Coordinates of C-alpha atoms in Angstrom, one line a residue:
M1 CA 0.0 0.0 0.0
C2 CA 1.0 3.7 -0.4
A3 CA 3.0 2.6 -3.5
G4 CA 4.0 6.2 -4.3
H5 CA 6.0 6.5 -1.1
A6 CA 9.5 5.1 -1.5
A7 CA 9.3 1.3 -1.3
G8 CA 5.7 1.5 -0.1
I9 CA 4.4 0.0 3.2
R10 CA 3.7 -3.7 3.9
L11 CA 0.3 -4.1 5.5
H12 CA -0.8 -6.8 7.9
V13 CA -4.5 -6.9 8.9
D14 CA -5.8 -9.0 11.8
G15 CA -8.7 -9.1 14.2
L16 CA -12.3 -10.0 13.9
Y17 CA -15.4 -7.9 13.2
G18 CA -18.6 -9.3 14.5
G19 CA -18.6 -12.5 12.4
Y20 CA -17.8 -10.9 9.1
P21 CA -15.2 -12.8 6.9
H22 CA -11.6 -11.6 7.3
S23 CA -11.6 -10.7 3.6
V24 CA -14.3 -8.1 4.2
L25 CA -12.4 -6.6 7.1
R26 CA -9.2 -6.5 5.1
Q27 CA -10.9 -4.7 2.2
A28 CA -12.3 -2.1 4.6
V29 CA -8.8 -1.5 6.0
L30 CA -7.2 -1.3 2.6
R31 CA -9.7 1.4 1.5
S32 CA -9.3 3.4 4.7
V33 CA -5.6 3.5 5.8
A34 CA -4.1 7.0 5.6
C35 CA -0.8 7.2 3.8
P36 CA 1.9 9.7 4.8
T37 CA 1.0 13.2 3.6
G38 CA 2.3 16.6 4.1
P39 CA 5.9 17.8 4.3
D40 CA 6.6 16.9 8.0
V41 CA 5.0 13.5 7.7
N42 CA 6.8 12.7 4.5
A43 CA 10.2 13.8 6.0
A44 CA 9.6 11.5 9.0
F45 CA 8.5 8.6 6.7
L46 CA 11.6 8.9 4.6
K47 CA 13.7 8.1 7.7
I48 CA 12.1 4.7 7.9
A49 CA 11.2 4.1 4.3
Q50 CA 14.0 1.6 3.4
P51 CA 13.3 -1.3 3.5
A52 CA 9.5 -0.9 3.3
P53 CA 8.1 -0.5 6.8
H54 CA 5.4 -2.8 8.1
L55 CA 2.0 -1.5 9.3
R56 CA -0.1 -3.8 11.4
V57 CA -3.8 -2.9 11.8
S58 CA -5.9 -4.8 14.2
V59 CA -9.6 -4.3 14.4
I60 CA -11.6 -6.0 17.1
R61 CA -15.4 -5.9 17.4
P62 CA -16.9 -8.8 19.3
I63 CA -19.9 -10.6 18.0
G64 CA -23.2 -9.3 19.4
Q65 CA -25.2 -6.1 18.9
G66 CA -24.1 -3.3 21.2
Q67 CA -20.4 -4.4 21.4
Q68 CA -18.2 -1.5 20.5
G69 CA -14.6 -2.7 19.9
S70 CA -11.3 -1.1 19.2
I71 CA -8.6 -0.5 16.5
S72 CA -4.9 -0.7 17.0
V73 CA -2.3 0.6 14.5
M74 CA 1.4 -0.2 14.9
L75 CA 4.3 0.7 12.6
F76 CA 7.5 -1.3 12.5
S77 CA 10.7 -0.6 10.7
R78 CA 13.5 -3.2 10.3
G79 CA 11.6 -5.4 12.7
Q80 CA 11.5 -2.7 15.5
F81 CA 8.4 -1.0 16.8
V82 CA 8.3 2.7 15.8
I83 CA 5.0 4.1 16.8
G84 CA 1.4 3.1 17.4
E85 CA -2.1 4.3 18.0
R86 CA -5.1 2.7 19.7
M87 CA -8.7 4.0 19.9
G88 CA -12.2 2.8 20.4
L89 CA -14.4 2.2 17.4
S90 CA -17.3 4.6 16.8
V91 CA -20.8 3.9 17.9
L92 CA -21.8 3.0 14.3
S93 CA -19.7 -0.1 14.6
R94 CA -22.1 -1.7 17.0
S95 CA -24.5 -2.9 14.3
Q96 CA -22.9 -2.2 10.9
S97 CA -20.4 -3.8 8.5
P98 CA -16.7 -3.1 8.7
F99 CA -16.9 -0.4 6.0
V100 CA -18.8 1.8 8.4
V101 CA -15.6 2.2 10.5
S102 CA -13.5 3.5 7.6
N103 CA -13.3 6.9 9.2
D104 CA -12.0 5.3 12.5
I105 CA -9.3 3.4 10.6
N106 CA -8.3 6.6 8.6
L107 CA -8.3 8.7 11.8
A108 CA -6.1 6.2 13.7
T109 CA -3.6 5.9 10.9
Q110 CA -3.5 9.7 10.4
R111 CA -2.9 10.3 14.1
M112 CA -0.1 7.8 14.0
W113 CA 1.6 9.6 11.1
D114 CA 1.1 13.0 12.8
D115 CA 2.6 11.7 16.0
L116 CA 5.6 10.3 14.2
A117 CA 6.1 13.6 12.4
A118 CA 5.8 15.6 15.7
R119 CA 8.3 13.3 17.4
M120 CA 10.8 13.7 14.5
K121 CA 10.3 17.4 14.4
A122 CA 11.0 17.6 18.1
G123 CA 14.3 15.8 17.6
G124 CA 13.2 12.5 19.0
P125 CA 14.5 9.1 17.8
V126 CA 12.9 7.2 15.0
V127 CA 12.7 4.1 17.1
P128 CA 11.9 4.8 20.8

């Protein structure tokens, strides 16, 4: 994914979403993940871009109406954890398909990129 960014980003999707097949969850994630954008984010990304970093997205929404769930996004470079983001899924996830949480997935990945850019801009290390 994010093919226009250096070597791209390898994506791993795991989790479960209320009984939906994993392929549906994977498609929802593929359509929703935010790629690095903006000068600060791109500058931070270039520091970890070779070889292609690994983004792990885990979405969990238990079976049963009324169950909310969570999303976890973790970025790895050269086998080391770089940065991550975790948040609860929106209220819409309680009774809808995985595609309804596209905004949640996009928001979590965008926050992760923004946090990475802020850390790099402040002179922090790529790998904590």
